[in-house]
Amino acid sequence: MTPGLTGAEPAVITDHEWHHVAWQFRFRDQTNWFFLDGRMIRRVELPAPGDPRVMVNDAVDVGVPFVIGGFPHSQDPPFHLNFGTFEGQIDEFRISKTLRYPIADRLSIVRQRLPECGVNIPYAVKLATDAADGSVTWKITDGRLPVGLQLDASAGRIHGTVTEAGPPAFIVVEAQDESGASSSRRFEIRTGAGRLLTASLPPAFVGVAWRAELNTRHLTAPLKWKVIKGKLPEGISLANDLNGMPQQQGWSPFTVQVIDANGEQRQREFVLKVLPRKLLDIGVDEHTVALFDWQGPNGKLIPDRVGDESHTLTWTNMGGDRRVTWPGRARKFPQFTGHGEHGFASAGKGPERLDFRTCKTEWTLEAWIRRGGPLQAFGGTVRGKQMPFHFGHVCGTYDLTNRGVWELYLSDAESPDGSMAPGIHFFGAAREHALENLDPWHRPAGIVGQRQNAGISDTEWHHVAWQYNYAEDLHELFLDGQLIWRMKSPDGRRLVNDRQHDAQFSVSTRLTGYSRYGGGFNYLGEGNFFGQIGEIRISSVRRYGR
């Protein structure tokens, strides 16, 4: 049975006559109402059982046109899906900034989640009703408000200043209108401690202006900021935010303390990574074998900037322009949920240049990546459960059919602290030439520097690079401009690049076969990347550390 049906009939349209339909939504209680010919036929409250998501209308520049009557796909020429396209007539269409049609026939207190209180911070929230007859009076019939708060009986406003922290308070509020009708609802009010919310910083670049906000919650202005341990990079200063123009490459650990007007103190450890300016805009030069920069008029066809048309990337499944911006990079890059329904693959199979076959002495593979978080799709559920993000295919020709040559990945397998490290798989034609799990966690003997610097635990942009040299048989991994891992002849095996195959080069997803606008895309399968992937470049030289 469809959730939320009210029992009003008819609830569906079965004839060819004109009908009036309406959808209403209210942010306060995250409730959807659906109407057919003036009758409310369905009511859906968010979050739904087993799914924490609610509706937040904060998307910017989504690149999707407003359409009426169907879904012409973002292909050229347009491709019309065989489902979801309206057949019939559509008359007046109106969007209003109010609820035009009644949603209740008797007094009802509106469901809402009350905001947290902060100690010694003024607090106010107004309760609301539907279908009130005249003025409404309010009272608490069960429970107590946190110390310092009170309920205004005529306005339905909870206000005041909480003076001490405590456990969550549960209250039952009753509203009564002039007709004598009443309604009750239970609410929870939590008291939250002051917090310094910012947990990590976007990368900075030598000689480029940089700024990062430091966000707090439940701390009373004015705030006083101070570096109490370590020091900021040259050119960066701390006021109400961090800003300036760094002058030198390197990683700078430091601890920030904030003190609010009530004397509350909070502190946080940060690492500000200042990267070489050349990593800000990765382009084509005489050493470039291939470059995918994701820029262009749409997100459907992503060319290799070196010019090989067989390398052009496009959707593994029917999709759309998924490019968005994130602090740390000014350009738009595709965002992936980790479920595998959206990815990119080359038109050609067995691409020689993308398998490093033209790199006769050495190479560099590099990519900008941004981990989305510990749970795929930002914690959303699929088939009733959340999916952790433990391993993500960044790019390569290796796939779930065990074809292909190589794979750049991000993984927390064998991680000592749950952070994710970059790594490489590389396969020759013979089994004894397989090089697997070339990463700091599986092979800690190769770690250069401090172990904790080899992993990624935040959701910022990071530059990763793998370098190899035939003469030395040396593999190197770089993270944000620093060498984090190196190893010669892992397991006593030299790299042999002689494997023939007919797999595609893919980005963000391990394919299960050939995929182009459908086919062998890897929905809910193993190895899909969650987050964003930026520029990918293959070069015929070792670019870093020399």
Short mmCIF file of C-alpha atoms in Angstrom, two decimals, residues 54-543:
data_model
loop_
_atom_site.label_atom_id
_atom_site.label_comp_id
_atom_site.label_asym_id
_atom_site.label_seq_id
_atom_site.Cartn_x
_atom_site.Cartn_y
_atom_site.Cartn_z
CA VAL A 54 14.66 15.77 4.82
CA MET A 55 13.98 18.38 2.16
CA VAL A 56 16.54 21.20 1.95
CA ASN A 57 16.20 23.62 -0.95
CA ASP A 58 19.74 25.00 -1.10
CA ALA A 59 21.04 23.77 -4.46
CA VAL A 60 22.81 26.43 -6.52
CA ASP A 61 23.24 26.39 -10.30
CA VAL A 62 22.12 22.80 -10.76
CA GLY A 63 22.15 23.09 -14.55
CA VAL A 64 18.78 21.36 -14.98
CA PRO A 65 16.18 23.26 -17.05
CA PHE A 66 12.60 23.74 -15.91
CA VAL A 67 10.45 21.43 -18.05
CA ILE A 68 6.73 20.72 -18.35
CA GLY A 69 5.29 17.54 -19.77
CA GLY A 70 8.22 15.18 -19.70
CA PHE A 71 11.91 14.51 -19.48
CA PRO A 72 13.80 15.23 -22.70
CA HIS A 73 17.20 13.82 -21.80
CA SER A 74 20.38 15.88 -21.87
CA GLN A 75 21.58 14.32 -25.11
CA ASP A 76 21.95 16.07 -28.44
CA PRO A 77 19.54 15.50 -30.10
CA PRO A 78 17.27 14.96 -27.07
CA PHE A 79 16.40 11.40 -26.19
CA HIS A 80 12.93 10.90 -24.72
CA LEU A 81 12.73 8.28 -22.02
CA ASN A 82 10.06 5.60 -22.47
CA PHE A 83 8.73 6.35 -19.01
CA GLY A 84 7.89 9.58 -17.19
CA THR A 85 6.81 11.55 -20.27
CA PHE A 86 3.29 12.98 -20.05
CA GLU A 87 0.72 12.10 -22.71
CA GLY A 88 -2.34 14.34 -22.64
CA GLN A 89 -3.02 18.03 -22.02
CA ILE A 90 -1.72 20.43 -19.39
CA ASP A 91 -3.50 23.70 -18.62
CA GLU A 92 -2.66 26.42 -16.06
CA PHE A 93 0.44 25.84 -13.98
CA ARG A 94 0.95 27.91 -10.82
CA ILE A 95 3.56 28.03 -8.06
CA SER A 96 2.59 29.90 -4.88
CA LYS A 97 4.49 30.82 -1.73
CA THR A 98 1.64 29.79 0.56
CA LEU A 99 -0.47 26.72 1.32
CA ARG A 100 -3.54 27.44 -0.80
CA TYR A 101 -5.66 24.44 0.15
CA PRO A 102 -6.74 23.38 3.64
CA ILE A 103 -4.63 20.71 5.26
CA ALA A 104 -6.63 20.23 8.48
CA ASP A 105 -10.32 20.39 9.42
CA ARG A 106 -9.78 20.87 13.15
CA LEU A 107 -7.24 22.54 15.43
CA SER A 108 -3.85 20.85 15.25
CA ILE A 109 -0.44 21.86 16.60
CA VAL A 110 2.11 21.79 13.80
CA ARG A 111 4.78 19.12 14.16
CA GLN A 112 8.27 20.63 14.21
CA ARG A 113 11.75 19.91 15.45
CA LEU A 114 12.75 22.56 17.98
CA PRO A 115 16.24 24.05 17.62
CA GLU A 116 18.90 23.35 20.23
CA CYS A 117 19.50 25.78 23.06
CA GLY A 118 22.91 27.13 23.91
CA VAL A 119 23.94 27.92 27.48
CA ASN A 120 23.75 31.68 28.16
CA ILE A 121 22.57 32.36 24.60
CA PRO A 122 19.13 33.96 24.00
CA TYR A 123 16.64 31.47 22.59
CA ALA A 124 13.28 31.89 20.88
CA VAL A 125 11.05 29.63 18.80
CA LYS A 126 7.40 30.05 17.88
CA LEU A 127 4.93 27.18 17.81
CA ALA A 128 2.14 27.09 15.23
CA THR A 129 -1.27 25.57 14.59
CA ASP A 130 -3.45 24.62 11.65
CA ALA A 131 -7.21 25.26 11.41
CA ALA A 132 -7.45 27.49 14.48
CA ASP A 133 -10.79 29.26 15.12
CA GLY A 134 -9.77 32.66 16.44
CA SER A 135 -6.93 33.28 18.88
CA VAL A 136 -5.06 30.41 20.52
CA THR A 137 -3.89 30.00 24.10
CA TRP A 138 -1.02 27.73 25.04
CA LYS A 139 0.07 25.80 28.11
CA ILE A 140 2.40 23.00 29.14
CA THR A 141 0.47 20.00 30.44
CA ASP A 142 3.40 17.65 31.09
CA GLY A 143 7.15 18.02 31.57
CA ARG A 144 9.29 21.08 32.21
CA LEU A 145 11.26 23.44 30.01
CA PRO A 146 15.01 23.80 30.57
CA VAL A 147 15.83 26.27 33.34
CA GLY A 148 15.67 29.80 31.93
CA LEU A 149 12.99 29.19 29.28
CA GLN A 150 9.28 29.94 29.43
CA LEU A 151 6.21 29.58 27.22
CA ASP A 152 4.24 32.69 26.24
CA ALA A 153 0.64 31.57 26.70
CA SER A 154 -0.82 33.96 24.13
CA ALA A 155 1.85 33.89 21.43
CA GLY A 156 2.91 30.25 21.62
CA ARG A 157 6.51 31.38 21.85
CA ILE A 158 9.17 29.54 23.85
CA HIS A 159 11.86 32.02 24.80
CA GLY A 160 14.50 32.94 27.34
CA THR A 161 18.11 32.07 28.09
CA VAL A 162 19.19 28.65 29.32
CA THR A 163 21.51 29.06 32.27
CA GLU A 164 22.91 25.56 32.63
CA ALA A 165 23.48 22.45 30.55
CA GLY A 166 21.33 19.44 31.17
CA PRO A 167 19.67 16.39 29.64
CA PRO A 168 17.03 16.75 26.90
CA ALA A 169 13.73 18.19 28.14
CA PHE A 170 10.43 16.66 27.01
CA ILE A 171 7.23 18.66 27.24
CA VAL A 172 3.62 18.23 26.17
CA VAL A 173 2.07 21.46 24.92
CA GLU A 174 -1.68 22.04 24.61
CA ALA A 175 -3.26 24.66 22.37
CA GLN A 176 -6.90 25.79 22.64
CA ASP A 177 -8.76 28.10 20.25
CA GLU A 178 -11.81 30.33 20.85
CA SER A 179 -14.25 27.56 19.90
CA GLY A 180 -12.90 25.40 22.70
CA ALA A 181 -11.16 22.94 20.37
CA SER A 182 -7.80 21.73 21.65
CA SER A 183 -4.73 19.90 20.42
CA SER A 184 -1.67 18.50 22.17
CA ARG A 185 1.80 17.63 20.93
CA ARG A 186 5.01 16.38 22.53
CA PHE A 187 8.25 18.29 21.91
CA GLU A 188 11.89 17.75 22.78
CA ILE A 189 14.35 20.54 23.55
CA ARG A 190 18.05 19.76 23.73
CA THR A 191 20.74 21.95 25.23
CA GLY A 192 23.93 21.87 23.21
CA ALA A 193 27.42 22.76 24.34
CA GLY A 194 29.40 25.44 22.56
CA ARG A 195 31.29 24.00 19.63
CA LEU A 196 33.98 24.93 17.16
CA LEU A 197 32.44 23.28 14.10
CA THR A 198 35.15 23.66 11.49
CA ALA A 199 37.14 20.42 11.51
CA SER A 200 39.43 20.75 8.47
CA LEU A 201 40.77 23.30 6.02
CA PRO A 202 40.79 23.42 2.22
CA PRO A 203 44.19 23.41 0.51
CA ALA A 204 46.06 26.62 -0.13
CA PHE A 205 48.52 27.39 -2.92
CA VAL A 206 51.77 29.33 -2.90
CA GLY A 207 51.21 32.93 -3.94
CA VAL A 208 47.41 32.62 -4.22
CA ALA A 209 44.97 34.49 -1.96
CA TRP A 210 43.25 32.07 0.43
CA ARG A 211 40.49 32.26 3.05
CA ALA A 212 38.73 29.76 5.31
CA GLU A 213 35.85 30.47 7.68
CA LEU A 214 35.95 29.18 11.26
CA ASN A 215 32.37 28.30 12.17
CA THR A 216 31.01 27.94 15.70
CA ARG A 217 27.74 27.00 17.35
CA HIS A 218 26.32 28.07 20.71
CA LEU A 219 29.22 30.43 21.40
CA THR A 220 28.38 34.04 22.31
CA ALA A 221 29.92 36.94 20.40
CA PRO A 222 32.32 38.60 20.52
CA LEU A 223 34.70 35.69 19.98
CA LYS A 224 38.45 35.89 20.62
CA TRP A 225 40.69 33.69 18.46
CA LYS A 226 44.27 32.61 19.13
CA VAL A 227 46.84 30.10 17.89
CA ILE A 228 48.00 28.32 21.06
CA LYS A 229 50.27 25.68 19.51
CA GLY A 230 52.29 25.55 16.32
CA LYS A 231 52.25 28.42 13.89
CA LEU A 232 50.47 29.55 10.77
CA PRO A 233 52.20 29.46 7.39
CA GLU A 234 53.96 32.65 6.42
CA GLY A 235 51.43 35.03 4.89
CA ILE A 236 48.37 33.63 6.73
CA SER A 237 46.75 35.42 9.68
CA LEU A 238 43.94 34.63 12.14
CA ALA A 239 41.13 37.05 13.01
CA ASN A 240 37.54 35.87 12.76
CA ASP A 241 38.72 33.63 9.95
CA LEU A 242 41.97 32.42 8.43
CA ASN A 243 43.13 34.38 5.42
CA GLY A 244 46.11 35.65 3.50
CA MET A 245 48.54 34.61 0.78
CA PRO A 246 50.91 31.77 1.73
CA GLN A 247 54.50 32.17 0.62
CA GLN A 248 56.00 28.71 0.95
CA GLN A 249 54.97 25.12 0.23
CA GLY A 250 54.50 22.77 3.19
CA TRP A 251 52.16 21.33 5.81
CA SER A 252 51.63 23.46 8.93
CA PRO A 253 50.02 21.86 12.01
CA PHE A 254 48.61 24.26 14.60
CA THR A 255 45.95 24.48 17.31
CA VAL A 256 43.34 27.24 17.41
CA GLN A 257 41.55 28.36 20.58
CA VAL A 258 38.34 30.40 20.67
CA ILE A 259 36.94 32.10 23.80
CA ASP A 260 33.39 33.51 23.77
CA ALA A 261 31.87 36.40 25.74
CA ASN A 262 30.91 34.04 28.58
CA GLY A 263 34.42 32.64 28.92
CA GLU A 264 33.64 29.35 27.16
CA GLN A 265 36.81 27.94 25.56
CA ARG A 266 37.08 25.54 22.65
CA GLN A 267 40.06 24.45 20.61
CA ARG A 268 40.80 22.45 17.48
CA GLU A 269 43.89 21.02 15.82
CA PHE A 270 44.31 21.85 12.14
CA VAL A 271 46.78 21.17 9.36
CA LEU A 272 46.97 23.78 6.62
CA LYS A 273 48.53 22.31 3.50
CA VAL A 274 50.15 24.81 1.17
CA LEU A 275 50.63 23.20 -2.23
CA PRO A 276 52.77 24.26 -5.20
CA ARG A 277 50.97 26.74 -7.41
CA LYS A 278 51.41 24.44 -10.42
CA LEU A 279 48.85 22.05 -8.89
CA LEU A 280 46.13 24.70 -8.97
CA ASP A 281 45.69 24.55 -12.75
CA ILE A 282 46.79 21.26 -14.24
CA GLY A 283 47.24 21.61 -17.98
CA VAL A 284 48.79 20.10 -21.08
CA ASP A 285 52.52 20.35 -21.82
CA GLU A 286 55.06 18.38 -23.87
CA HIS A 287 55.05 15.54 -21.32
CA THR A 288 51.28 15.11 -21.09
CA VAL A 289 49.94 11.78 -22.37
CA ALA A 290 46.31 12.41 -21.40
CA LEU A 291 44.35 15.00 -19.43
CA PHE A 292 40.72 15.03 -18.35
CA ASP A 293 39.82 18.39 -16.78
CA TRP A 294 35.98 18.06 -16.76
CA GLN A 295 35.48 21.54 -18.18
CA GLY A 296 33.24 22.39 -21.11
CA PRO A 297 29.65 23.24 -22.01
CA ASN A 298 28.10 20.16 -20.41
CA GLY A 299 28.92 17.18 -18.27
CA LYS A 300 28.12 14.52 -20.83
CA LEU A 301 31.20 14.35 -23.07
CA ILE A 302 34.56 14.85 -21.35
CA PRO A 303 37.38 15.02 -23.92
CA ASP A 304 41.00 14.11 -23.45
CA ARG A 305 42.67 17.52 -23.82
CA VAL A 306 45.58 15.89 -25.66
CA GLY A 307 43.10 15.15 -28.44
CA ASP A 308 42.55 11.39 -28.69
CA GLU A 309 38.83 11.04 -29.46
CA SER A 310 38.76 7.36 -28.43
CA HIS A 311 39.57 8.52 -24.89
CA THR A 312 36.49 10.77 -24.63
CA LEU A 313 34.57 9.96 -21.46
CA THR A 314 30.82 9.78 -21.22
CA TRP A 315 28.18 8.40 -18.89
CA THR A 316 28.20 4.71 -18.05
CA ASN A 317 24.45 5.06 -17.47
CA MET A 318 21.88 7.67 -18.47
CA GLY A 319 22.66 10.67 -16.33
CA GLY A 320 23.07 14.41 -16.29
CA ASP A 321 25.56 17.15 -15.54
CA ARG A 322 26.74 16.27 -12.03
CA ARG A 323 29.49 18.88 -11.82
CA VAL A 324 29.46 21.10 -8.72
CA THR A 325 31.89 23.36 -6.88
CA TRP A 326 33.40 22.78 -3.44
CA PRO A 327 35.73 25.03 -1.40
CA GLY A 328 39.35 24.55 -2.34
CA ARG A 329 38.78 24.36 -6.11
CA ALA A 330 37.11 27.11 -8.12
CA ARG A 331 35.98 24.93 -11.02
CA LYS A 332 33.11 22.46 -11.19
CA PHE A 333 33.84 18.74 -10.98
CA PRO A 334 31.53 15.70 -10.98
CA GLN A 335 30.13 14.39 -7.72
CA PHE A 336 29.47 10.67 -7.29
CA THR A 337 27.16 9.01 -4.75
CA GLY A 338 29.14 5.78 -4.49
CA HIS A 339 26.22 3.67 -5.67
CA GLY A 340 27.66 3.19 -9.16
CA GLU A 341 24.69 4.34 -11.22
CA HIS A 342 26.70 7.37 -12.36
CA GLY A 343 30.22 7.06 -13.69
CA PHE A 344 32.29 7.73 -16.78
CA ALA A 345 34.08 5.49 -19.27
CA SER A 346 36.00 5.85 -22.51
CA ALA A 347 34.40 5.12 -25.85
CA GLY A 348 37.37 3.00 -26.89
CA LYS A 349 38.46 -0.34 -25.44
CA GLY A 350 41.97 -1.31 -24.35
CA PRO A 351 43.35 2.24 -24.66
CA GLU A 352 47.12 1.97 -25.18
CA ARG A 353 48.01 5.50 -24.09
CA LEU A 354 45.81 5.33 -20.99
CA ASP A 355 47.60 2.09 -20.03
CA PHE A 356 51.01 3.87 -20.04
CA ARG A 357 52.19 1.94 -23.13
CA THR A 358 53.74 5.07 -24.66
CA CYS A 359 55.62 5.87 -21.43
CA LYS A 360 58.91 4.11 -22.18
CA THR A 361 61.01 5.08 -19.15
CA GLU A 362 58.72 6.47 -16.45
CA TRP A 363 55.38 8.14 -15.75
CA THR A 364 53.20 10.14 -13.38
CA LEU A 365 49.51 9.52 -12.81
CA GLU A 366 47.85 12.28 -10.81
CA ALA A 367 44.32 13.21 -9.80
CA TRP A 368 42.43 15.64 -7.61
CA ILE A 369 39.97 13.81 -5.36
CA ARG A 370 37.56 14.69 -2.57
CA ARG A 371 36.28 11.95 -0.27
CA GLY A 372 32.54 12.37 0.36
CA GLY A 373 32.49 10.97 3.90
CA PRO A 374 32.28 7.64 5.75
CA LEU A 375 28.82 6.72 4.39
CA GLN A 376 27.97 6.61 0.71
CA ALA A 377 25.44 9.09 -0.67
CA PHE A 378 25.84 11.32 2.41
CA GLY A 379 24.24 8.70 4.65
CA GLY A 380 21.20 8.05 2.49
CA THR A 381 19.69 4.58 2.54
CA VAL A 382 19.27 2.09 -0.28
CA ARG A 383 16.97 -0.86 0.20
CA GLY A 384 16.60 0.12 3.82
CA LYS A 385 20.27 0.36 4.81
CA GLN A 386 23.22 2.71 4.74
CA MET A 387 26.35 1.76 2.83
CA PRO A 388 29.81 2.52 4.31
CA PHE A 389 32.48 3.92 2.02
CA HIS A 390 35.59 1.76 2.39
CA PHE A 391 37.00 1.50 -1.12
CA GLY A 392 36.65 3.70 -4.18
CA HIS A 393 37.88 3.26 -7.75
CA VAL A 394 39.22 6.64 -8.84
CA CYS A 395 40.22 5.68 -12.37
CA GLY A 396 41.85 2.97 -14.47
CA THR A 397 41.15 0.17 -16.92
CA TYR A 398 40.88 -2.61 -14.33
CA ASP A 399 37.26 -3.69 -13.73
CA LEU A 400 35.12 -6.32 -12.03
CA THR A 401 35.58 -8.75 -14.92
CA ASN A 402 39.29 -8.79 -13.94
CA ARG A 403 40.20 -7.32 -17.30
CA GLY A 404 42.29 -4.21 -17.71
CA VAL A 405 45.71 -3.24 -16.45
CA TRP A 406 45.59 -0.80 -13.56
CA GLU A 407 43.51 1.00 -10.97
CA LEU A 408 44.05 4.08 -8.81
CA TYR A 409 41.94 3.73 -5.68
CA LEU A 410 41.23 5.18 -2.25
CA SER A 411 40.84 2.67 0.59
CA ASP A 412 40.72 2.33 4.37
CA ALA A 413 41.43 -1.42 4.36
CA GLU A 414 44.09 -2.19 7.02
CA SER A 415 44.04 1.48 8.05
CA PRO A 416 45.23 2.04 11.64
CA ASP A 417 42.88 4.99 12.19
CA GLY A 418 40.09 4.63 9.63
CA SER A 419 41.58 7.13 7.21
CA MET A 420 41.72 6.37 3.49
CA ALA A 421 44.98 6.18 1.56
CA PRO A 422 45.62 6.22 -2.18
CA GLY A 423 46.87 3.04 -3.78
CA ILE A 424 47.52 1.17 -7.02
CA HIS A 425 46.78 -2.22 -8.56
CA PHE A 426 48.78 -3.11 -11.70
CA PHE A 427 48.54 -6.34 -13.69
CA GLY A 428 50.77 -7.89 -16.31
CA ALA A 429 49.72 -10.73 -18.60
CA ALA A 430 51.07 -13.40 -16.24
CA ARG A 431 49.79 -13.93 -12.72
CA GLU A 432 53.31 -13.64 -11.32
CA HIS A 433 53.40 -10.08 -12.63
CA ALA A 434 50.39 -8.93 -10.60
CA LEU A 435 51.15 -5.99 -8.31
CA GLU A 436 48.28 -5.54 -5.86
CA ASN A 437 47.62 -3.30 -2.86
CA LEU A 438 50.44 -0.87 -3.45
CA ASP A 439 49.38 1.47 -0.66
CA PRO A 440 50.58 2.61 2.78
CA TRP A 441 48.11 0.51 4.78
CA HIS A 442 48.75 -2.86 3.13
CA ARG A 443 52.48 -2.20 2.80
CA PRO A 444 53.47 0.05 5.74
CA ALA A 445 57.18 -0.68 5.24
CA GLY A 446 57.09 1.80 2.38
CA ILE A 447 55.70 4.73 4.39
CA VAL A 448 57.82 7.87 4.21
CA GLY A 449 57.47 10.25 7.16
CA GLN A 450 54.75 10.01 9.78
CA ARG A 451 52.15 7.31 9.36
CA GLN A 452 49.22 9.64 10.12
CA ASN A 453 50.18 11.85 7.18
CA ALA A 454 49.55 9.05 4.67
CA GLY A 455 45.76 8.99 5.03
CA ILE A 456 42.72 11.16 4.26
CA SER A 457 40.03 11.48 6.92
CA ASP A 458 38.34 14.76 5.95
CA THR A 459 36.18 15.84 3.02
CA GLU A 460 38.57 18.41 1.54
CA TRP A 461 40.18 18.35 -1.88
CA HIS A 462 43.44 16.40 -2.10
CA HIS A 463 46.01 15.92 -4.84
CA VAL A 464 47.30 12.35 -5.22
CA ALA A 465 50.01 11.08 -7.56
CA TRP A 466 51.63 7.74 -8.42
CA GLN A 467 55.02 7.73 -10.10
CA TYR A 468 56.95 4.83 -11.58
CA ASN A 469 60.40 4.43 -13.15
CA TYR A 470 61.40 1.31 -15.12
CA ALA A 471 65.17 1.52 -14.53
CA GLU A 472 64.77 1.77 -10.76
CA ASP A 473 61.55 -0.30 -10.68
CA LEU A 474 60.44 2.28 -8.13
CA HIS A 475 56.85 3.13 -7.16
CA GLU A 476 56.10 6.40 -5.34
CA LEU A 477 52.87 7.81 -3.92
CA PHE A 478 52.41 11.52 -3.22
CA LEU A 479 49.65 13.20 -1.21
CA ASP A 480 49.21 16.97 -1.37
CA GLY A 481 52.70 17.58 -2.67
CA GLN A 482 54.51 15.30 -0.21
CA LEU A 483 56.01 11.86 -0.75
CA ILE A 484 54.13 9.48 1.58
CA TRP A 485 55.15 6.02 0.29
CA ARG A 486 57.82 4.42 -1.90
CA MET A 487 58.79 0.86 -2.70
CA LYS A 488 61.09 -0.94 -5.13
CA SER A 489 60.01 -4.22 -6.70
CA PRO A 490 57.10 -5.06 -4.34
CA ASP A 491 57.11 -8.78 -3.46
CA GLY A 492 60.27 -9.05 -5.56
CA ARG A 493 58.23 -8.43 -8.71
CA ARG A 494 59.09 -6.01 -11.47
CA LEU A 495 56.33 -4.13 -13.23
CA VAL A 496 55.57 -5.71 -16.62
CA ASN A 497 53.13 -3.80 -18.81
CA ASP A 498 52.17 -6.48 -21.37
CA ARG A 499 48.54 -7.29 -20.62
CA GLN A 500 46.15 -7.14 -23.59
CA HIS A 501 42.46 -6.52 -22.95
CA ASP A 502 39.27 -4.96 -24.28
CA ALA A 503 38.16 -3.12 -21.12
CA GLN A 504 37.32 0.58 -21.00
CA PHE A 505 39.10 3.28 -19.04
CA SER A 506 36.62 4.23 -16.32
CA VAL A 507 36.30 6.93 -13.66
CA SER A 508 34.62 6.49 -10.25
CA THR A 509 33.27 2.99 -10.89
CA ARG A 510 34.55 -0.52 -11.54
CA LEU A 511 32.55 -1.72 -14.53
CA THR A 512 30.99 -5.16 -14.89
CA GLY A 513 31.31 -5.12 -18.68
CA TYR A 514 31.02 -2.64 -21.52
CA SER A 515 29.00 0.38 -20.47
CA ARG A 516 27.90 3.42 -22.43
CA TYR A 517 24.56 5.04 -21.53
CA GLY A 518 23.70 1.69 -19.96
CA GLY A 519 25.06 -1.81 -20.02
CA GLY A 520 27.68 -3.03 -17.55
CA PHE A 521 27.53 -0.20 -15.04
CA ASN A 522 28.13 -1.25 -11.46
CA TYR A 523 24.99 -0.30 -9.49
CA LEU A 524 25.44 -1.00 -5.74
CA GLY A 525 28.47 -3.11 -6.57
CA GLU A 526 31.95 -3.23 -5.12
CA GLY A 527 34.44 -0.43 -5.54
CA ASN A 528 32.45 2.70 -6.42
CA PHE A 529 33.88 6.07 -5.42
CA PHE A 530 31.91 8.46 -3.18
CA GLY A 531 32.82 12.11 -3.50
CA GLN A 532 34.29 14.26 -6.25
CA ILE A 533 37.02 13.60 -8.78
CA GLY A 534 38.86 16.47 -10.42
CA GLU A 535 41.57 16.63 -13.06
CA ILE A 536 43.21 13.35 -14.07
CA ARG A 537 46.55 13.56 -15.88
CA ILE A 538 49.01 10.97 -17.19
CA SER A 539 52.53 12.18 -18.00
CA SER A 540 55.61 10.53 -19.48
CA VAL A 541 57.91 11.94 -16.76
CA ARG A 542 58.10 11.89 -12.98
CA ARG A 543 56.83 15.36 -12.14
#
